[in-house]
mmCIF file with all atom_site columns, C-alpha atoms in Angstrom:
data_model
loop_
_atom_site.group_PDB
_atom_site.id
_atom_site.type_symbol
_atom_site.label_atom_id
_atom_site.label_alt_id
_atom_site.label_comp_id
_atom_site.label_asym_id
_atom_site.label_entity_id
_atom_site.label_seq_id
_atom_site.pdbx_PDB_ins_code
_atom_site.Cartn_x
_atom_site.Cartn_y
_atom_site.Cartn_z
_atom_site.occupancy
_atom_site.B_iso_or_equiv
_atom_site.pdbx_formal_charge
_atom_site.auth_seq_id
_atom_site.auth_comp_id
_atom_site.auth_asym_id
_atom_site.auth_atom_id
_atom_site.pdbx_PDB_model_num
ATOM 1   C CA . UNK A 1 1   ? 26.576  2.619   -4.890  1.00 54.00 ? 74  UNK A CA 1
ATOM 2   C CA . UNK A 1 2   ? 23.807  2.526   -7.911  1.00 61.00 ? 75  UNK A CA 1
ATOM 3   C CA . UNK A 1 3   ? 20.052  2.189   -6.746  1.00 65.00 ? 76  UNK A CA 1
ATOM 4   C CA . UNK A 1 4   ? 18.676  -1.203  -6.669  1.00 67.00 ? 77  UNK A CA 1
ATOM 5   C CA . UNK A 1 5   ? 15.851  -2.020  -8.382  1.00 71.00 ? 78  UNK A CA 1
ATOM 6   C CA . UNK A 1 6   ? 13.570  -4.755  -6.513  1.00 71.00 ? 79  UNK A CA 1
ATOM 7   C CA . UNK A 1 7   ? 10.217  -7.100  -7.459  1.00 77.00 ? 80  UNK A CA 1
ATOM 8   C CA . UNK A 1 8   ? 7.900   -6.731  -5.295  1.00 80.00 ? 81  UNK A CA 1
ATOM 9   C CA . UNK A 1 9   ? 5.972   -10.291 -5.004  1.00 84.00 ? 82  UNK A CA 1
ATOM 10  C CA . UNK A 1 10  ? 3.054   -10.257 -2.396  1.00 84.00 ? 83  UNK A CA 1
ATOM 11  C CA . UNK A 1 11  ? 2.276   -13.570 -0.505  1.00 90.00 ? 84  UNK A CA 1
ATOM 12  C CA . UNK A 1 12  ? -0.867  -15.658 0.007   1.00 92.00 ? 85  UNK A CA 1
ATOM 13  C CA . UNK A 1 13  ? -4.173  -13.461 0.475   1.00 91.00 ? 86  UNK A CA 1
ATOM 14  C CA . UNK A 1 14  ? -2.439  -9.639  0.075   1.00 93.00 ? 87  UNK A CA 1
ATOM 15  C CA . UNK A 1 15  ? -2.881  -7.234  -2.240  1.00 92.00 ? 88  UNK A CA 1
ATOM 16  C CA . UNK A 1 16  ? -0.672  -3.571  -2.667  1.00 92.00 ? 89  UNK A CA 1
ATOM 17  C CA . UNK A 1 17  ? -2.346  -0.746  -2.712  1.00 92.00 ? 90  UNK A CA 1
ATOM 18  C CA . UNK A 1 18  ? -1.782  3.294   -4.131  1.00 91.00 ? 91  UNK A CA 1
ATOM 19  C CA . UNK A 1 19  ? -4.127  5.431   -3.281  1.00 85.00 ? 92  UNK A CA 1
ATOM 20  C CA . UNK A 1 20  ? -5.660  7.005   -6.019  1.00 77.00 ? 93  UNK A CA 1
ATOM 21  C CA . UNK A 1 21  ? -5.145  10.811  -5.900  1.00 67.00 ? 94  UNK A CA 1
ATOM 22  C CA . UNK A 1 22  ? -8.423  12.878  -4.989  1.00 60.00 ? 95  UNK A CA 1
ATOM 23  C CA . UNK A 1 23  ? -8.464  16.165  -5.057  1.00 45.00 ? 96  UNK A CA 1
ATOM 24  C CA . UNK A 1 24  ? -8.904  18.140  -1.500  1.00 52.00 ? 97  UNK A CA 1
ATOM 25  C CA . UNK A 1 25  ? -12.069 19.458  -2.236  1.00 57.00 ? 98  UNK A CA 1
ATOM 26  C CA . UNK A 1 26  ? -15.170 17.804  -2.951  1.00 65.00 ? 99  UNK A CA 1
ATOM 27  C CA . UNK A 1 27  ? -18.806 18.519  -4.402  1.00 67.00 ? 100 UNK A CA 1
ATOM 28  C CA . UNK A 1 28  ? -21.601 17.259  -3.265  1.00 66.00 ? 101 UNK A CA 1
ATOM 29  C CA . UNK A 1 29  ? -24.218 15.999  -5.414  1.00 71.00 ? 102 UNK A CA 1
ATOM 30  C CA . UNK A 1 30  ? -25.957 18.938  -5.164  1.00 76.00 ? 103 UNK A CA 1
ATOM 31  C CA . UNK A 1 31  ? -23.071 21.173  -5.965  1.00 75.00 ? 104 UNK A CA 1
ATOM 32  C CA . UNK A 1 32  ? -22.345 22.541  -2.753  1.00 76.00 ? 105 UNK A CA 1
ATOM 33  C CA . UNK A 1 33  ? -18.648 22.301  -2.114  1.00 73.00 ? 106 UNK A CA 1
ATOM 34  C CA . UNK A 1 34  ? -16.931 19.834  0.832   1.00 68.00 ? 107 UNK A CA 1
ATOM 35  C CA . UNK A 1 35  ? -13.255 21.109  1.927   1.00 67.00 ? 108 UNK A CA 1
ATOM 36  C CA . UNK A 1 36  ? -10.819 18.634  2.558   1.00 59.00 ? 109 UNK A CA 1
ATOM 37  C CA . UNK A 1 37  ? -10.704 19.514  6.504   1.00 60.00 ? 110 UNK A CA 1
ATOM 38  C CA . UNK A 1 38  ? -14.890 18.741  6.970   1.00 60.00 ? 111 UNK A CA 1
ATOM 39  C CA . UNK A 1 39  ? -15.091 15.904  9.299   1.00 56.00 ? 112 UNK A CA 1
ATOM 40  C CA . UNK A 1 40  ? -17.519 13.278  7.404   1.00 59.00 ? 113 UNK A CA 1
ATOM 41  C CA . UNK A 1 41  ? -18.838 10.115  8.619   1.00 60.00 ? 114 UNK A CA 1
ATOM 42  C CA . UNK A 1 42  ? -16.596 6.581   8.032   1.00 69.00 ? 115 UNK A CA 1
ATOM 43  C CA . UNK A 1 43  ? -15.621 7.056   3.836   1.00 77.00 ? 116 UNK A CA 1
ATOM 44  C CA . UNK A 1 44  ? -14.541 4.095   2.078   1.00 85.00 ? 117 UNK A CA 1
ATOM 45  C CA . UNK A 1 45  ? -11.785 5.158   -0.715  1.00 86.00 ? 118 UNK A CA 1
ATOM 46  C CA . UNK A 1 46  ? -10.234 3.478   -3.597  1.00 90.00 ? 119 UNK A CA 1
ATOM 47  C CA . UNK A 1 47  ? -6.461  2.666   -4.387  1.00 92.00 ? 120 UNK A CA 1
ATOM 48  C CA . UNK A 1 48  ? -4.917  1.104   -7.718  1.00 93.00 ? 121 UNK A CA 1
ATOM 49  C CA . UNK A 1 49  ? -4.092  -2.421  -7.246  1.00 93.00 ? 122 UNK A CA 1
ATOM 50  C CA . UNK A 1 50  ? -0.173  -3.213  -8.454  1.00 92.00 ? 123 UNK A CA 1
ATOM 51  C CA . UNK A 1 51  ? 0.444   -6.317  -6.867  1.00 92.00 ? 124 UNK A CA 1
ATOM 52  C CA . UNK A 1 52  ? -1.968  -9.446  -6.045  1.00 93.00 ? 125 UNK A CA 1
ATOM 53  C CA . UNK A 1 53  ? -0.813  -12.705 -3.990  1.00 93.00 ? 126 UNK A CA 1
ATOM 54  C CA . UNK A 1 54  ? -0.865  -16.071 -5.194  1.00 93.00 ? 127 UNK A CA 1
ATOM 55  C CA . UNK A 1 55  ? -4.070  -17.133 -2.992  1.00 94.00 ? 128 UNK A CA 1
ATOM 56  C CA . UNK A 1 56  ? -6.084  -13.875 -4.222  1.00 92.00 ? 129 UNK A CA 1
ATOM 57  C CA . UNK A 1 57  ? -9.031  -14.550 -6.211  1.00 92.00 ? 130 UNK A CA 1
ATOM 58  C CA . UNK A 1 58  ? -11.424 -11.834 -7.401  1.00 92.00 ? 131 UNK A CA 1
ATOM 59  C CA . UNK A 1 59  ? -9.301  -8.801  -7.242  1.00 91.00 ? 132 UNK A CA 1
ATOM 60  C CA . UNK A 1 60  ? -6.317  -8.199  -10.706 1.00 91.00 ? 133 UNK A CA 1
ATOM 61  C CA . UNK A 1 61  ? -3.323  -5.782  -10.841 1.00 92.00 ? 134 UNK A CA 1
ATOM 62  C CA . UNK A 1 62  ? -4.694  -2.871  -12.432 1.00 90.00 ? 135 UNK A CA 1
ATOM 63  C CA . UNK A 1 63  ? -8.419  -2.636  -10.943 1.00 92.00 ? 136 UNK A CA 1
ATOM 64  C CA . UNK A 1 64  ? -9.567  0.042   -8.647  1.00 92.00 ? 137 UNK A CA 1
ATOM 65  C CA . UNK A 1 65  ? -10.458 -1.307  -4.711  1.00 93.00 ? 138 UNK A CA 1
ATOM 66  C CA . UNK A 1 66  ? -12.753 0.065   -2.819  1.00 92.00 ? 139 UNK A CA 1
ATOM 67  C CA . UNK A 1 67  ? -11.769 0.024   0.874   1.00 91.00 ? 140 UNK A CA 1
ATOM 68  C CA . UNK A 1 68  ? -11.744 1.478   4.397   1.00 88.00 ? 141 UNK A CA 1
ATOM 69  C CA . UNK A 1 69  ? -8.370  3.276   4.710   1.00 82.00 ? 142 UNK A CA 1
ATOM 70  C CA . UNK A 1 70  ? -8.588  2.593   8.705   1.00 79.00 ? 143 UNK A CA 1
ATOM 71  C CA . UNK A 1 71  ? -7.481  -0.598  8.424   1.00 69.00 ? 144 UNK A CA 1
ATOM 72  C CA . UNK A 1 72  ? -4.442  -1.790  5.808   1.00 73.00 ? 145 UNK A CA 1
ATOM 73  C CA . UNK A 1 73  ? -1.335  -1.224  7.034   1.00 88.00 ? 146 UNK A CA 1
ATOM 74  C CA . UNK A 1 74  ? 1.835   1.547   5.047   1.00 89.00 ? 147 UNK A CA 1
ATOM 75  C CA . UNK A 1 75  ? 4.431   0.713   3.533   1.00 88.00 ? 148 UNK A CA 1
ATOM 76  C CA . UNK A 1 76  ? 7.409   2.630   2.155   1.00 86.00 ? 149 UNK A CA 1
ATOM 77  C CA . UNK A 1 77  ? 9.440   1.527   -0.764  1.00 84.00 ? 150 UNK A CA 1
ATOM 78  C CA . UNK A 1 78  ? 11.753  3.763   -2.359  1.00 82.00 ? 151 UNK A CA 1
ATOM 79  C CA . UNK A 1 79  ? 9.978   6.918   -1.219  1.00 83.00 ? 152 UNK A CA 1
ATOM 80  C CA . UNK A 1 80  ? 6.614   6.137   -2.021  1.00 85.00 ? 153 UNK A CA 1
ATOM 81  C CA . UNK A 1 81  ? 3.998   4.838   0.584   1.00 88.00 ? 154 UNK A CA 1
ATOM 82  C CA . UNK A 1 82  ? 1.935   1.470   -0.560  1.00 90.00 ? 155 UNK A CA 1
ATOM 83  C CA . UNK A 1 83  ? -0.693  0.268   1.815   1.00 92.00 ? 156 UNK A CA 1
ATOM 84  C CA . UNK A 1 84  ? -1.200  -3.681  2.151   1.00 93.00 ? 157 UNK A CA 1
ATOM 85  C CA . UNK A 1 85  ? -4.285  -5.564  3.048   1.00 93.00 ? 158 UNK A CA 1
ATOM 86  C CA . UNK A 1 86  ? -5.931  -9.106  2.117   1.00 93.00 ? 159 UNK A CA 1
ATOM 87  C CA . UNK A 1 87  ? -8.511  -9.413  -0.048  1.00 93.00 ? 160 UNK A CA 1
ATOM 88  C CA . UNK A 1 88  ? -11.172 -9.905  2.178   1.00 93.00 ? 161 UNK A CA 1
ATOM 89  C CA . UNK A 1 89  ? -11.096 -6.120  3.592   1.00 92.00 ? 162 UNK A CA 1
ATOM 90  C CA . UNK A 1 90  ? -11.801 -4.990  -0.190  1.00 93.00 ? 163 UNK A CA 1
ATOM 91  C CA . UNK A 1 91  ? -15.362 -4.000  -0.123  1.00 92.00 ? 164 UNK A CA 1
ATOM 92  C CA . UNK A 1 92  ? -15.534 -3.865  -4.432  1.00 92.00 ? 165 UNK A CA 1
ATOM 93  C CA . UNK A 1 93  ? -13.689 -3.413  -7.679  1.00 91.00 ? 166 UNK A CA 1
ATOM 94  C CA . UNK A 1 94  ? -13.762 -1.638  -10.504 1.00 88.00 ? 167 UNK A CA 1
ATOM 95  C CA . UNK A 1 95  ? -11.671 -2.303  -13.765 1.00 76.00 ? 168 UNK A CA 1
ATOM 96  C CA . UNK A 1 96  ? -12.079 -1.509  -17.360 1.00 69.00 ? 169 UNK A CA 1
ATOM 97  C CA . UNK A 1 97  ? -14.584 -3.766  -18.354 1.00 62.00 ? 170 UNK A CA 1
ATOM 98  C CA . UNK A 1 98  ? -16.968 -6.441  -16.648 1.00 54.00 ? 171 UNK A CA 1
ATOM 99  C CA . UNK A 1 99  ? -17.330 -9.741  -18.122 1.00 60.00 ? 172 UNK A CA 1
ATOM 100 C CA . UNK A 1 100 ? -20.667 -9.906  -16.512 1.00 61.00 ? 173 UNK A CA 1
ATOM 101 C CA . UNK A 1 101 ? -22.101 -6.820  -17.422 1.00 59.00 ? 174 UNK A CA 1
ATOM 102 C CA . UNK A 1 102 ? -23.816 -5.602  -13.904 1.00 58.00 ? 175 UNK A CA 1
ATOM 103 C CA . UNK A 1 103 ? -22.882 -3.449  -11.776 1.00 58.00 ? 176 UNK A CA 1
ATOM 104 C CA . UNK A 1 104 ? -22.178 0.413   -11.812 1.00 58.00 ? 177 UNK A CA 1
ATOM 105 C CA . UNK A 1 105 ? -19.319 2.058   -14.312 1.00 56.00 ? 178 UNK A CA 1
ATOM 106 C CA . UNK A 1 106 ? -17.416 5.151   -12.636 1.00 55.00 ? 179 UNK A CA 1
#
């Protein structure tokens, strides 16, 4: 039976989420270097956006999210695990450009 290929629309107030990749290790600012088993406080981390409901306002398919990876929920879809939350749980974004010119640029 061939695959079947499915759209993905998200309702009301949700976005879908990828993680972005991180390497395991980090470096502080300092340059000493963090493995990926330290414990560290609460850490907010950012996913790719790839699908937006119709009721979301401030957040477009294709910006990064900033976002405490406690609380969306998983998803699997063909092998791949998606996270979904509503808009309200993303603490900020980050996309290509700003129209409004403030903020920081990663």
């Amino acid at each position: 039976m061939p695959e079947l290929k499915l759209e993905i629309q998200m309702l009301h107030d949700r976005l879908l989420v990828q993680l972005t990749q991180e390497e395991g290790e980090r470096r502080s600012g300092g340059g000493i270097v963090i493995p990926a088993t330290a414990q560290m406080a609460r850490r907010l981390v950012w996913g790719d956006v790839l699908g937006a409901g119709t009721h979301v306002r401030n957040v477009k398919v294709g910006e990064r999210v900033l976002f405490n990876p406690e609380d969306p929920l998983e998803v699997e879809v063909q092998g791949r695990t998606y996270l979904v939350m509503r808009e309200r749980d993303v603490h900020a974004t980050a996309s290509e450009r700003s129209e409004h010119g403030t903020g920081l640029y990663l």
